[in-house]
């Protein structure tokens, strides 16, 4: 319980720090967001109308502390402001419409990459020196070294433009509006294949090589050698003795990966014009849409912190040394 309480306190403090930084950073940026927003209206609106728009968008000349209190109150009540780009749509609506696309694409692809990389990492470490061990890590590392954008453009040109096997943009066909139908599901699946392959190729190598190296180190431990000398079956030796302990560092990396699922692969979503939160964040930066930038960064920060909290608690169950300060159990 003491370990759990400490992690919860750290989580709450981290959330407060993320919220506060999210409030401060836009106010430290050069220029005035209000002027950037209203510059195009300045010749067409009366001063009274401009003031009314400033109030609607939440711009205020109040002291910074009062602005901070108003900001916290808006977060707690779900009032995250109006998007400049999609005015008068609230920021929460824009994020809510984009987030499922990113979770569906990046989330599923990340899980496939983790399980495939971890499983193959166990296999090639157990059969190290064989063909897979000498070719697969090098090939996957070569593919991962290519930037996401470059890989996406190559796949887009070859399989989308040249052969026409897959769509080259968007998350679904224009003649198939979002709905709970098989037609929309198949359209979304077809549009998501190339972005998913791009993300998979960019992350698979890390899981594969990380698990392989962890397994090789664990297989050299004395307790594994002793179990092998006692005649433990090879499959049980690999899974219950070696892989069970070698997978612990992977769990920490998995927490970071799951947290980053929310942010999406921004470059990949931009290349494919995919309607995820990464592409929305890129558009918000280009349009100086400060409410949407703040909302997107806040959701990303909370996702990372929550994922790390969950994995910290899970890690303490898998490895008791964590909650006992490193003492042997």
PDB file of C-alpha atoms in Angstrom:
ATOM      1  CA  UNK A   1       0.000   0.000   0.000  1.00  0.00           C
ATOM      2  CA  UNK A   2       2.862   2.375   0.773  1.00  0.00           C
ATOM      3  CA  UNK A   3       4.301   1.890  -2.703  1.00  0.00           C
ATOM      4  CA  UNK A   4       0.859   2.372  -4.311  1.00  0.00           C
ATOM      5  CA  UNK A   5       0.195   5.555  -2.330  1.00  0.00           C
ATOM      6  CA  UNK A   6       3.593   6.954  -3.305  1.00  0.00           C
ATOM      7  CA  UNK A   7       2.923   6.275  -6.974  1.00  0.00           C
ATOM      8  CA  UNK A   8      -0.532   7.882  -6.748  1.00  0.00           C
ATOM      9  CA  UNK A   9       0.906  10.996  -5.085  1.00  0.00           C
ATOM     10  CA  UNK A  10       3.575  11.214  -7.775  1.00  0.00           C
ATOM     11  CA  UNK A  11       0.865  10.840 -10.430  1.00  0.00           C
ATOM     12  CA  UNK A  12      -1.246  13.649  -8.990  1.00  0.00           C
ATOM     13  CA  UNK A  13       1.771  15.975  -8.719  1.00  0.00           C
ATOM     14  CA  UNK A  14       2.787  15.110 -12.286  1.00  0.00           C
ATOM     15  CA  UNK A  15      -0.709  15.851 -13.592  1.00  0.00           C
ATOM     16  CA  UNK A  16      -0.704  19.219 -11.828  1.00  0.00           C
ATOM     17  CA  UNK A  17       2.738  20.005 -13.302  1.00  0.00           C
ATOM     18  CA  UNK A  18       1.583  19.027 -16.810  1.00  0.00           C
ATOM     19  CA  UNK A  19      -1.554  21.156 -16.504  1.00  0.00           C
ATOM     20  CA  UNK A  20       0.442  24.138 -15.218  1.00  0.00           C
ATOM     21  CA  UNK A  21       3.094  23.883 -17.930  1.00  0.00           C
ATOM     22  CA  UNK A  22       0.328  23.587 -20.512  1.00  0.00           C
ATOM     23  CA  UNK A  23      -1.061  26.879 -19.173  1.00  0.00           C
ATOM     24  CA  UNK A  24       2.281  28.709 -19.057  1.00  0.00           C
ATOM     25  CA  UNK A  25       3.907  27.727 -22.372  1.00  0.00           C
ATOM     26  CA  UNK A  26       1.456  29.447 -24.759  1.00  0.00           C
ATOM     27  CA  UNK A  27       1.719  32.624 -22.691  1.00  0.00           C
ATOM     28  CA  UNK A  28       5.518  32.555 -23.034  1.00  0.00           C
ATOM     29  CA  UNK A  29       5.391  32.327 -26.822  1.00  0.00           C
ATOM     30  CA  UNK A  30       6.213  35.502 -28.743  1.00  0.00           C
ATOM     31  CA  UNK A  31       3.276  37.495 -30.049  1.00  0.00           C
ATOM     32  CA  UNK A  32      -0.290  37.796 -28.910  1.00  0.00           C
ATOM     33  CA  UNK A  33      -2.630  34.898 -29.777  1.00  0.00           C
ATOM     34  CA  UNK A  34      -5.607  37.246 -29.664  1.00  0.00           C
ATOM     35  CA  UNK A  35      -4.053  39.560 -32.230  1.00  0.00           C
ATOM     36  CA  UNK A  36      -3.019  36.607 -34.402  1.00  0.00           C
ATOM     37  CA  UNK A  37      -6.604  35.352 -34.336  1.00  0.00           C
ATOM     38  CA  UNK A  38      -8.354  38.660 -34.917  1.00  0.00           C
ATOM     39  CA  UNK A  39      -5.923  40.246 -37.374  1.00  0.00           C
ATOM     40  CA  UNK A  40      -7.977  39.085 -40.350  1.00  0.00           C
ATOM     41  CA  UNK A  41     -11.150  40.529 -38.815  1.00  0.00           C
ATOM     42  CA  UNK A  42      -9.755  43.864 -37.671  1.00  0.00           C
ATOM     43  CA  UNK A  43     -10.912  45.746 -40.778  1.00  0.00           C
ATOM     44  CA  UNK A  44     -14.358  44.204 -40.855  1.00  0.00           C
ATOM     45  CA  UNK A  45     -15.539  44.260 -37.249  1.00  0.00           C
ATOM     46  CA  UNK A  46     -16.409  47.026 -34.869  1.00  0.00           C
ATOM     47  CA  UNK A  47     -14.519  47.322 -31.570  1.00  0.00           C
ATOM     48  CA  UNK A  48     -17.613  46.058 -29.745  1.00  0.00           C
ATOM     49  CA  UNK A  49     -17.773  42.949 -31.942  1.00  0.00           C
ATOM     50  CA  UNK A  50     -14.053  42.342 -31.475  1.00  0.00           C
ATOM     51  CA  UNK A  51     -14.466  42.565 -27.703  1.00  0.00           C
ATOM     52  CA  UNK A  52     -17.367  40.119 -27.846  1.00  0.00           C
ATOM     53  CA  UNK A  53     -15.213  37.632 -29.779  1.00  0.00           C
ATOM     54  CA  UNK A  54     -12.364  38.032 -27.291  1.00  0.00           C
ATOM     55  CA  UNK A  55     -14.734  37.157 -24.448  1.00  0.00           C
ATOM     56  CA  UNK A  56     -16.078  34.182 -26.378  1.00  0.00           C
ATOM     57  CA  UNK A  57     -12.576  32.811 -26.994  1.00  0.00           C
ATOM     58  CA  UNK A  58     -11.584  33.397 -23.385  1.00  0.00           C
ATOM     59  CA  UNK A  59      -8.993  36.131 -23.915  1.00  0.00           C
ATOM     60  CA  UNK A  60      -8.724  38.271 -20.835  1.00  0.00           C
ATOM     61  CA  UNK A  61      -6.683  41.084 -19.319  1.00  0.00           C
ATOM     62  CA  UNK A  62      -7.096  39.625 -15.830  1.00  0.00           C
ATOM     63  CA  UNK A  63      -4.041  39.011 -13.616  1.00  0.00           C
ATOM     64  CA  UNK A  64      -2.188  35.807 -14.474  1.00  0.00           C
ATOM     65  CA  UNK A  65      -3.341  34.077 -11.279  1.00  0.00           C
ATOM     66  CA  UNK A  66      -7.010  34.724 -12.094  1.00  0.00           C
ATOM     67  CA  UNK A  67      -6.421  33.420 -15.619  1.00  0.00           C
ATOM     68  CA  UNK A  68      -4.911  30.277 -14.104  1.00  0.00           C
ATOM     69  CA  UNK A  69      -7.936  29.770 -11.847  1.00  0.00           C
ATOM     70  CA  UNK A  70     -10.294  30.261 -14.791  1.00  0.00           C
ATOM     71  CA  UNK A  71      -8.210  27.823 -16.824  1.00  0.00           C
ATOM     72  CA  UNK A  72      -8.401  25.133 -14.121  1.00  0.00           C
ATOM     73  CA  UNK A  73     -12.124  25.663 -13.740  1.00  0.00           C
ATOM     74  CA  UNK A  74     -12.582  25.247 -17.491  1.00  0.00           C
ATOM     75  CA  UNK A  75     -10.585  22.001 -17.493  1.00  0.00           C
ATOM     76  CA  UNK A  76     -12.671  20.530 -14.674  1.00  0.00           C
ATOM     77  CA  UNK A  77     -15.962  21.504 -16.314  1.00  0.00           C
ATOM     78  CA  UNK A  78     -14.968  20.374 -19.815  1.00  0.00           C
ATOM     79  CA  UNK A  79     -14.777  23.886 -21.220  1.00  0.00           C
ATOM     80  CA  UNK A  80     -11.461  23.792 -23.079  1.00  0.00           C
ATOM     81  CA  UNK A  81     -12.267  26.709 -25.343  1.00  0.00           C
ATOM     82  CA  UNK A  82     -13.267  27.058 -28.996  1.00  0.00           C
ATOM     83  CA  UNK A  83     -11.040  25.954 -31.836  1.00  0.00           C
ATOM     84  CA  UNK A  84      -9.822  28.799 -34.050  1.00  0.00           C
ATOM     85  CA  UNK A  85      -9.511  26.508 -37.064  1.00  0.00           C
ATOM     86  CA  UNK A  86     -12.951  24.909 -36.731  1.00  0.00           C
ATOM     87  CA  UNK A  87     -14.808  27.829 -35.153  1.00  0.00           C
ATOM     88  CA  UNK A  88     -17.300  27.620 -33.491  1.00  0.00           C
ATOM     89  CA  UNK A  89     -16.589  23.936 -32.710  1.00  0.00           C
ATOM     90  CA  UNK A  90     -15.332  23.344 -29.132  1.00  0.00           C
ATOM     91  CA  UNK A  91     -11.818  21.988 -28.743  1.00  0.00           C
ATOM     92  CA  UNK A  92     -13.101  18.921 -26.895  1.00  0.00           C
ATOM     93  CA  UNK A  93     -15.295  18.026 -29.882  1.00  0.00           C
ATOM     94  CA  UNK A  94     -12.388  18.261 -32.332  1.00  0.00           C
ATOM     95  CA  UNK A  95     -10.187  16.098 -30.088  1.00  0.00           C
ATOM     96  CA  UNK A  96     -13.026  13.651 -29.459  1.00  0.00           C
ATOM     97  CA  UNK A  97     -13.535  13.175 -33.198  1.00  0.00           C
ATOM     98  CA  UNK A  98      -9.818  12.709 -33.928  1.00  0.00           C
ATOM     99  CA  UNK A  99      -8.776  10.546 -30.981  1.00  0.00           C
ATOM    100  CA  UNK A 100     -10.619   7.324 -31.986  1.00  0.00           C
ATOM    101  CA  UNK A 101      -8.835   7.319 -35.357  1.00  0.00           C
ATOM    102  CA  UNK A 102      -5.422   7.535 -33.709  1.00  0.00           C
ATOM    103  CA  UNK A 103      -6.292   4.966 -31.042  1.00  0.00           C
ATOM    104  CA  UNK A 104      -7.561   2.565 -33.684  1.00  0.00           C
ATOM    105  CA  UNK A 105      -4.584   2.955 -36.017  1.00  0.00           C
ATOM    106  CA  UNK A 106      -1.616   3.480 -33.705  1.00  0.00           C
ATOM    107  CA  UNK A 107      -3.003   1.454 -30.785  1.00  0.00           C
ATOM    108  CA  UNK A 108      -3.664  -1.735 -32.735  1.00  0.00           C
ATOM    109  CA  UNK A 109      -0.434  -1.398 -34.719  1.00  0.00           C
ATOM    110  CA  UNK A 110       1.578  -0.887 -31.517  1.00  0.00           C
ATOM    111  CA  UNK A 111       0.108  -4.008 -29.931  1.00  0.00           C
ATOM    112  CA  UNK A 112       0.866  -6.081 -33.038  1.00  0.00           C
ATOM    113  CA  UNK A 113       4.409  -4.695 -33.130  1.00  0.00           C
ATOM    114  CA  UNK A 114       4.992  -5.417 -29.419  1.00  0.00           C
ATOM    115  CA  UNK A 115       3.734  -9.007 -29.535  1.00  0.00           C
ATOM    116  CA  UNK A 116       5.441  -9.823 -32.842  1.00  0.00           C
ATOM    117  CA  UNK A 117       8.765  -8.242 -31.849  1.00  0.00           C
ATOM    118  CA  UNK A 118       8.782  -9.747 -28.353  1.00  0.00           C
ATOM    119  CA  UNK A 119       7.818 -13.212 -29.573  1.00  0.00           C
ATOM    120  CA  UNK A 120      10.401 -13.288 -32.339  1.00  0.00           C
ATOM    121  CA  UNK A 121      12.988 -11.816 -29.964  1.00  0.00           C
ATOM    122  CA  UNK A 122      12.490 -14.782 -27.629  1.00  0.00           C
ATOM    123  CA  UNK A 123      12.742 -17.216 -30.537  1.00  0.00           C
ATOM    124  CA  UNK A 124      15.929 -15.888 -32.120  1.00  0.00           C
ATOM    125  CA  UNK A 125      17.633 -15.507 -28.728  1.00  0.00           C
ATOM    126  CA  UNK A 126      16.927 -19.151 -27.933  1.00  0.00           C
ATOM    127  CA  UNK A 127      18.180 -20.171 -31.395  1.00  0.00           C
ATOM    128  CA  UNK A 128      20.939 -17.572 -31.596  1.00  0.00           C
ATOM    129  CA  UNK A 129      23.439 -18.022 -34.371  1.00  0.00           C
ATOM    130  CA  UNK A 130      20.807 -19.462 -36.728  1.00  0.00           C
ATOM    131  CA  UNK A 131      19.578 -17.852 -39.953  1.00  0.00           C
ATOM    132  CA  UNK A 132      16.846 -15.727 -38.328  1.00  0.00           C
ATOM    133  CA  UNK A 133      19.226 -14.408 -35.680  1.00  0.00           C
ATOM    134  CA  UNK A 134      21.786 -13.282 -38.258  1.00  0.00           C
ATOM    135  CA  UNK A 135      19.362 -11.715 -40.746  1.00  0.00           C
ATOM    136  CA  UNK A 136      16.149 -10.507 -39.074  1.00  0.00           C
ATOM    137  CA  UNK A 137      17.645  -8.010 -36.561  1.00  0.00           C
ATOM    138  CA  UNK A 138      19.860  -6.425 -39.225  1.00  0.00           C
ATOM    139  CA  UNK A 139      17.040  -6.192 -41.785  1.00  0.00           C
ATOM    140  CA  UNK A 140      14.555  -4.749 -39.290  1.00  0.00           C
ATOM    141  CA  UNK A 141      17.126  -2.262 -37.976  1.00  0.00           C
ATOM    142  CA  UNK A 142      17.833  -1.105 -41.521  1.00  0.00           C
ATOM    143  CA  UNK A 143      14.119  -0.464 -42.125  1.00  0.00           C
ATOM    144  CA  UNK A 144      13.704   1.322 -38.780  1.00  0.00           C
ATOM    145  CA  UNK A 145      16.628   3.631 -39.587  1.00  0.00           C
ATOM    146  CA  UNK A 146      14.586   5.171 -42.401  1.00  0.00           C
ATOM    147  CA  UNK A 147      12.517   8.197 -41.278  1.00  0.00           C
ATOM    148  CA  UNK A 148       8.774   7.627 -40.882  1.00  0.00           C
ATOM    149  CA  UNK A 149       7.997  10.227 -43.535  1.00  0.00           C
ATOM    150  CA  UNK A 150      10.368   8.671 -46.085  1.00  0.00           C
ATOM    151  CA  UNK A 151       8.972   5.165 -45.533  1.00  0.00           C
ATOM    152  CA  UNK A 152       5.413   6.477 -45.759  1.00  0.00           C
ATOM    153  CA  UNK A 153       6.105   8.335 -48.998  1.00  0.00           C
ATOM    154  CA  UNK A 154       7.707   5.261 -50.573  1.00  0.00           C
ATOM    155  CA  UNK A 155       4.762   3.017 -49.646  1.00  0.00           C
ATOM    156  CA  UNK A 156       2.308   5.682 -50.733  1.00  0.00           C
ATOM    157  CA  UNK A 157       3.956   6.073 -54.132  1.00  0.00           C
ATOM    158  CA  UNK A 158       4.428   2.361 -54.865  1.00  0.00           C
ATOM    159  CA  UNK A 159       1.229   0.798 -53.504  1.00  0.00           C
ATOM    160  CA  UNK A 160      -1.091   3.796 -53.626  1.00  0.00           C
ATOM    161  CA  UNK A 161      -0.111   5.834 -56.682  1.00  0.00           C
ATOM    162  CA  UNK A 162       1.779   3.366 -58.906  1.00  0.00           C
ATOM    163  CA  UNK A 163      -0.286   0.178 -58.439  1.00  0.00           C
ATOM    164  CA  UNK A 164      -3.439   1.750 -56.995  1.00  0.00           C
ATOM    165  CA  UNK A 165      -3.940  -1.042 -54.480  1.00  0.00           C
ATOM    166  CA  UNK A 166      -4.676   1.274 -51.559  1.00  0.00           C
ATOM    167  CA  UNK A 167      -6.128   4.784 -51.112  1.00  0.00           C
ATOM    168  CA  UNK A 168      -3.596   7.594 -50.968  1.00  0.00           C
ATOM    169  CA  UNK A 169      -5.311   9.849 -48.402  1.00  0.00           C
ATOM    170  CA  UNK A 170      -7.927  10.210 -45.656  1.00  0.00           C
ATOM    171  CA  UNK A 171      -9.373   7.661 -43.244  1.00  0.00           C
ATOM    172  CA  UNK A 172     -12.390   6.491 -45.262  1.00  0.00           C
ATOM    173  CA  UNK A 173     -13.982   6.933 -48.680  1.00  0.00           C
ATOM    174  CA  UNK A 174     -15.896  10.126 -49.382  1.00  0.00           C
ATOM    175  CA  UNK A 175     -19.005   8.167 -50.375  1.00  0.00           C
ATOM    176  CA  UNK A 176     -18.969   6.131 -47.135  1.00  0.00           C
ATOM    177  CA  UNK A 177     -19.843   8.412 -44.207  1.00  0.00           C
ATOM    178  CA  UNK A 178     -18.902   7.259 -40.676  1.00  0.00           C
ATOM    179  CA  UNK A 179     -21.444   4.743 -39.406  1.00  0.00           C
ATOM    180  CA  UNK A 180     -21.650   1.328 -37.765  1.00  0.00           C
ATOM    181  CA  UNK A 181     -21.794  -0.571 -41.059  1.00  0.00           C
ATOM    182  CA  UNK A 182     -19.574  -3.132 -42.753  1.00  0.00           C
ATOM    183  CA  UNK A 183     -19.064  -0.799 -45.705  1.00  0.00           C
ATOM    184  CA  UNK A 184     -17.590   1.908 -43.497  1.00  0.00           C
ATOM    185  CA  UNK A 185     -15.522  -0.596 -41.493  1.00  0.00           C
ATOM    186  CA  UNK A 186     -13.969  -2.096 -44.637  1.00  0.00           C
ATOM    187  CA  UNK A 187     -13.329   1.364 -46.063  1.00  0.00           C
ATOM    188  CA  UNK A 188     -11.587   2.505 -42.855  1.00  0.00           C
ATOM    189  CA  UNK A 189      -9.576  -0.740 -42.746  1.00  0.00           C
ATOM    190  CA  UNK A 190      -8.417  -0.303 -46.340  1.00  0.00           C
ATOM    191  CA  UNK A 191      -7.403   3.309 -45.730  1.00  0.00           C
ATOM    192  CA  UNK A 192      -5.492   2.330 -42.579  1.00  0.00           C
ATOM    193  CA  UNK A 193      -3.327  -0.476 -44.005  1.00  0.00           C
ATOM    194  CA  UNK A 194      -0.501   1.656 -45.423  1.00  0.00           C
ATOM    195  CA  UNK A 195      -0.230   3.939 -42.343  1.00  0.00           C
ATOM    196  CA  UNK A 196      -0.256   0.849 -40.121  1.00  0.00           C
ATOM    197  CA  UNK A 197       2.550  -0.796 -42.117  1.00  0.00           C
ATOM    198  CA  UNK A 198       4.576   2.417 -41.881  1.00  0.00           C
ATOM    199  CA  UNK A 199       4.210   2.552 -38.094  1.00  0.00           C
ATOM    200  CA  UNK A 200       4.887  -1.180 -37.723  1.00  0.00           C
ATOM    201  CA  UNK A 201       8.104  -1.030 -39.752  1.00  0.00           C
ATOM    202  CA  UNK A 202       9.288   1.917 -37.678  1.00  0.00           C
ATOM    203  CA  UNK A 203       8.808   0.255 -34.284  1.00  0.00           C
ATOM    204  CA  UNK A 204       9.156  -3.510 -34.804  1.00  0.00           C
ATOM    205  CA  UNK A 205      12.956  -3.550 -34.707  1.00  0.00           C
ATOM    206  CA  UNK A 206      13.139  -1.934 -31.264  1.00  0.00           C
ATOM    207  CA  UNK A 207      10.963  -4.612 -29.676  1.00  0.00           C
ATOM    208  CA  UNK A 208      12.752  -7.417 -31.502  1.00  0.00           C
ATOM    209  CA  UNK A 209      16.315  -6.380 -30.665  1.00  0.00           C
ATOM    210  CA  UNK A 210      15.429  -5.278 -27.125  1.00  0.00           C
ATOM    211  CA  UNK A 211      13.855  -8.632 -26.262  1.00  0.00           C
ATOM    212  CA  UNK A 212      16.640 -10.574 -27.970  1.00  0.00           C
ATOM    213  CA  UNK A 213      19.344  -8.791 -25.964  1.00  0.00           C
ATOM    214  CA  UNK A 214      17.402  -9.169 -22.696  1.00  0.00           C
ATOM    215  CA  UNK A 215      16.919 -12.877 -23.365  1.00  0.00           C
ATOM    216  CA  UNK A 216      20.598 -13.484 -24.141  1.00  0.00           C
ATOM    217  CA  UNK A 217      21.616 -11.797 -20.877  1.00  0.00           C
ATOM    218  CA  UNK A 218      19.025 -13.745 -18.894  1.00  0.00           C
ATOM    219  CA  UNK A 219      19.956 -17.079 -20.473  1.00  0.00           C
ATOM    220  CA  UNK A 220      23.480 -16.554 -19.130  1.00  0.00           C
ATOM    221  CA  UNK A 221      22.309 -16.216 -15.521  1.00  0.00           C
ATOM    222  CA  UNK A 222      23.259 -18.890 -12.997  1.00  0.00           C
ATOM    223  CA  UNK A 223      19.692 -19.842 -12.125  1.00  0.00           C
ATOM    224  CA  UNK A 224      18.936 -20.606 -15.803  1.00  0.00           C
ATOM    225  CA  UNK A 225      22.087 -22.708 -16.085  1.00  0.00           C
ATOM    226  CA  UNK A 226      21.162 -24.536 -12.874  1.00  0.00           C
ATOM    227  CA  UNK A 227      17.620 -25.193 -14.134  1.00  0.00           C
ATOM    228  CA  UNK A 228      18.992 -26.527 -17.397  1.00  0.00           C
ATOM    229  CA  UNK A 229      21.374 -28.831 -15.472  1.00  0.00           C
ATOM    230  CA  UNK A 230      18.413 -30.171 -13.485  1.00  0.00           C
ATOM    231  CA  UNK A 231      16.782 -31.256 -16.725  1.00  0.00           C
ATOM    232  CA  UNK A 232      14.022 -28.659 -17.029  1.00  0.00           C
ATOM    233  CA  UNK A 233      12.304 -29.004 -20.392  1.00  0.00           C
ATOM    234  CA  UNK A 234      13.559 -26.477 -23.004  1.00  0.00           C
ATOM    235  CA  UNK A 235      10.170 -24.833 -23.545  1.00  0.00           C
ATOM    236  CA  UNK A 236       9.586 -24.405 -19.825  1.00  0.00           C
ATOM    237  CA  UNK A 237      13.151 -23.146 -19.391  1.00  0.00           C
ATOM    238  CA  UNK A 238      12.663 -20.499 -22.079  1.00  0.00           C
ATOM    239  CA  UNK A 239       9.210 -19.276 -21.082  1.00  0.00           C
ATOM    240  CA  UNK A 240       9.090 -19.651 -17.285  1.00  0.00           C
ATOM    241  CA  UNK A 241      12.717 -19.020 -16.347  1.00  0.00           C
ATOM    242  CA  UNK A 242      14.243 -16.786 -19.026  1.00  0.00           C
ATOM    243  CA  UNK A 243      11.456 -14.931 -20.837  1.00  0.00           C
ATOM    244  CA  UNK A 244       9.505 -14.167 -17.664  1.00  0.00           C
ATOM    245  CA  UNK A 245      12.405 -12.127 -16.298  1.00  0.00           C
ATOM    246  CA  UNK A 246      13.752 -10.822 -19.595  1.00  0.00           C
ATOM    247  CA  UNK A 247      10.395  -9.277 -20.450  1.00  0.00           C
ATOM    248  CA  UNK A 248      10.407  -6.877 -17.472  1.00  0.00           C
ATOM    249  CA  UNK A 249      12.360  -4.083 -19.252  1.00  0.00           C
ATOM    250  CA  UNK A 250       9.984  -4.472 -22.195  1.00  0.00           C
ATOM    251  CA  UNK A 251       7.080  -3.583 -19.931  1.00  0.00           C
ATOM    252  CA  UNK A 252       8.646  -0.224 -19.119  1.00  0.00           C
ATOM    253  CA  UNK A 253       9.075   0.493 -22.823  1.00  0.00           C
ATOM    254  CA  UNK A 254       5.509  -0.655 -23.407  1.00  0.00           C
ATOM    255  CA  UNK A 255       4.253   1.985 -20.970  1.00  0.00           C
ATOM    256  CA  UNK A 256       5.952   4.719 -22.967  1.00  0.00           C
ATOM    257  CA  UNK A 257       4.657   3.254 -26.237  1.00  0.00           C
ATOM    258  CA  UNK A 258       1.065   3.053 -24.975  1.00  0.00           C
ATOM    259  CA  UNK A 259       1.257   6.633 -23.743  1.00  0.00           C
ATOM    260  CA  UNK A 260       2.552   7.742 -27.120  1.00  0.00           C
ATOM    261  CA  UNK A 261      -0.359   6.019 -28.833  1.00  0.00           C
ATOM    262  CA  UNK A 262      -2.489   9.071 -28.043  1.00  0.00           C
ATOM    263  CA  UNK A 263      -0.050  11.458 -29.677  1.00  0.00           C
ATOM    264  CA  UNK A 264      -0.023   9.224 -32.714  1.00  0.00           C
ATOM    265  CA  UNK A 265       2.669   9.186 -35.341  1.00  0.00           C
ATOM    266  CA  UNK A 266       2.335  12.793 -36.414  1.00  0.00           C
ATOM    267  CA  UNK A 267       4.463  12.523 -39.544  1.00  0.00           C
ATOM    268  CA  UNK A 268       2.677   9.356 -40.657  1.00  0.00           C
ATOM    269  CA  UNK A 269      -0.750  10.937 -40.209  1.00  0.00           C
ATOM    270  CA  UNK A 270       0.382  14.036 -42.095  1.00  0.00           C
ATOM    271  CA  UNK A 271       1.779  12.003 -45.023  1.00  0.00           C
ATOM    272  CA  UNK A 272      -1.441  10.009 -45.395  1.00  0.00           C
ATOM    273  CA  UNK A 273      -3.774  12.917 -44.473  1.00  0.00           C
ATOM    274  CA  UNK A 274      -5.152  10.607 -41.810  1.00  0.00           C
ATOM    275  CA  UNK A 275      -7.796  12.243 -39.567  1.00  0.00           C
ATOM    276  CA  UNK A 276      -6.003  11.474 -36.270  1.00  0.00           C
ATOM    277  CA  UNK A 277      -4.974  13.723 -33.428  1.00  0.00           C
ATOM    278  CA  UNK A 278      -1.404  13.946 -34.748  1.00  0.00           C
ATOM    279  CA  UNK A 279      -2.554  15.535 -37.997  1.00  0.00           C
ATOM    280  CA  UNK A 280      -4.909  17.814 -36.062  1.00  0.00           C
ATOM    281  CA  UNK A 281      -2.044  18.949 -33.839  1.00  0.00           C
ATOM    282  CA  UNK A 282       0.100  19.707 -36.879  1.00  0.00           C
ATOM    283  CA  UNK A 283      -2.731  21.727 -38.447  1.00  0.00           C
ATOM    284  CA  UNK A 284      -3.315  23.557 -35.152  1.00  0.00           C
ATOM    285  CA  UNK A 285       0.344  24.616 -34.981  1.00  0.00           C
ATOM    286  CA  UNK A 286       0.272  25.881 -38.562  1.00  0.00           C
ATOM    287  CA  UNK A 287      -2.973  27.797 -37.921  1.00  0.00           C
ATOM    288  CA  UNK A 288      -1.850  29.098 -34.493  1.00  0.00           C
ATOM    289  CA  UNK A 289      -4.902  27.413 -32.979  1.00  0.00           C
ATOM    290  CA  UNK A 290      -3.817  27.817 -29.342  1.00  0.00           C
ATOM    291  CA  UNK A 291      -6.874  26.201 -27.662  1.00  0.00           C
ATOM    292  CA  UNK A 292      -6.530  23.091 -29.836  1.00  0.00           C
ATOM    293  CA  UNK A 293      -2.758  22.939 -29.253  1.00  0.00           C
ATOM    294  CA  UNK A 294      -3.277  23.152 -25.490  1.00  0.00           C
ATOM    295  CA  UNK A 295      -6.029  20.546 -25.529  1.00  0.00           C
ATOM    296  CA  UNK A 296      -4.048  18.083 -27.651  1.00  0.00           C
ATOM    297  CA  UNK A 297      -0.896  18.443 -25.549  1.00  0.00           C
ATOM    298  CA  UNK A 298      -2.902  17.991 -22.362  1.00  0.00           C
ATOM    299  CA  UNK A 299      -4.527  14.780 -23.605  1.00  0.00           C
ATOM    300  CA  UNK A 300      -1.121  13.437 -24.702  1.00  0.00           C
ATOM    301  CA  UNK A 301       0.488  14.290 -21.344  1.00  0.00           C
ATOM    302  CA  UNK A 302      -2.336  12.701 -19.341  1.00  0.00           C
ATOM    303  CA  UNK A 303      -2.193   9.554 -21.478  1.00  0.00           C
ATOM    304  CA  UNK A 304       1.546   9.160 -20.918  1.00  0.00           C
ATOM    305  CA  UNK A 305       1.244   9.732 -17.163  1.00  0.00           C
ATOM    306  CA  UNK A 306      -1.699   7.334 -16.803  1.00  0.00           C
ATOM    307  CA  UNK A 307       0.045   4.623 -18.832  1.00  0.00           C
ATOM    308  CA  UNK A 308       3.161   4.930 -16.688  1.00  0.00           C
ATOM    309  CA  UNK A 309       1.105   4.755 -13.480  1.00  0.00           C
ATOM    310  CA  UNK A 310      -0.620   1.563 -14.605  1.00  0.00           C
ATOM    311  CA  UNK A 311       2.660  -0.074 -15.637  1.00  0.00           C
ATOM    312  CA  UNK A 312       4.375   1.019 -12.399  1.00  0.00           C
ATOM    313  CA  UNK A 313       1.653  -0.762 -10.411  1.00  0.00           C
ATOM    314  CA  UNK A 314       1.834  -3.795 -12.694  1.00  0.00           C
ATOM    315  CA  UNK A 315       5.623  -3.851 -12.511  1.00  0.00           C
ATOM    316  CA  UNK A 316       5.471  -3.988  -8.709  1.00  0.00           C
ATOM    317  CA  UNK A 317       3.410  -7.172  -8.951  1.00  0.00           C
ATOM    318  CA  UNK A 318       5.734  -8.800 -11.489  1.00  0.00           C
ATOM    319  CA  UNK A 319       8.951  -7.805  -9.705  1.00  0.00           C
ATOM    320  CA  UNK A 320       8.577  -7.498  -5.888  1.00  0.00           C
ATOM    321  CA  UNK A 321      12.043  -5.899  -5.649  1.00  0.00           C
ATOM    322  CA  UNK A 322      10.516  -2.679  -6.988  1.00  0.00           C
ATOM    323  CA  UNK A 323       8.251  -2.171  -3.980  1.00  0.00           C
ATOM    324  CA  UNK A 324      10.869  -3.391  -1.488  1.00  0.00           C
ATOM    325  CA  UNK A 325      13.526  -0.928  -2.577  1.00  0.00           C
ATOM    326  CA  UNK A 326      15.599  -3.488  -4.490  1.00  0.00           C
ATOM    327  CA  UNK A 327      15.986  -5.971  -1.629  1.00  0.00           C
ATOM    328  CA  UNK A 328      15.971  -9.629  -2.515  1.00  0.00           C
ATOM    329  CA  UNK A 329      12.690 -11.430  -1.954  1.00  0.00           C
TER     330      UNK A 329
END
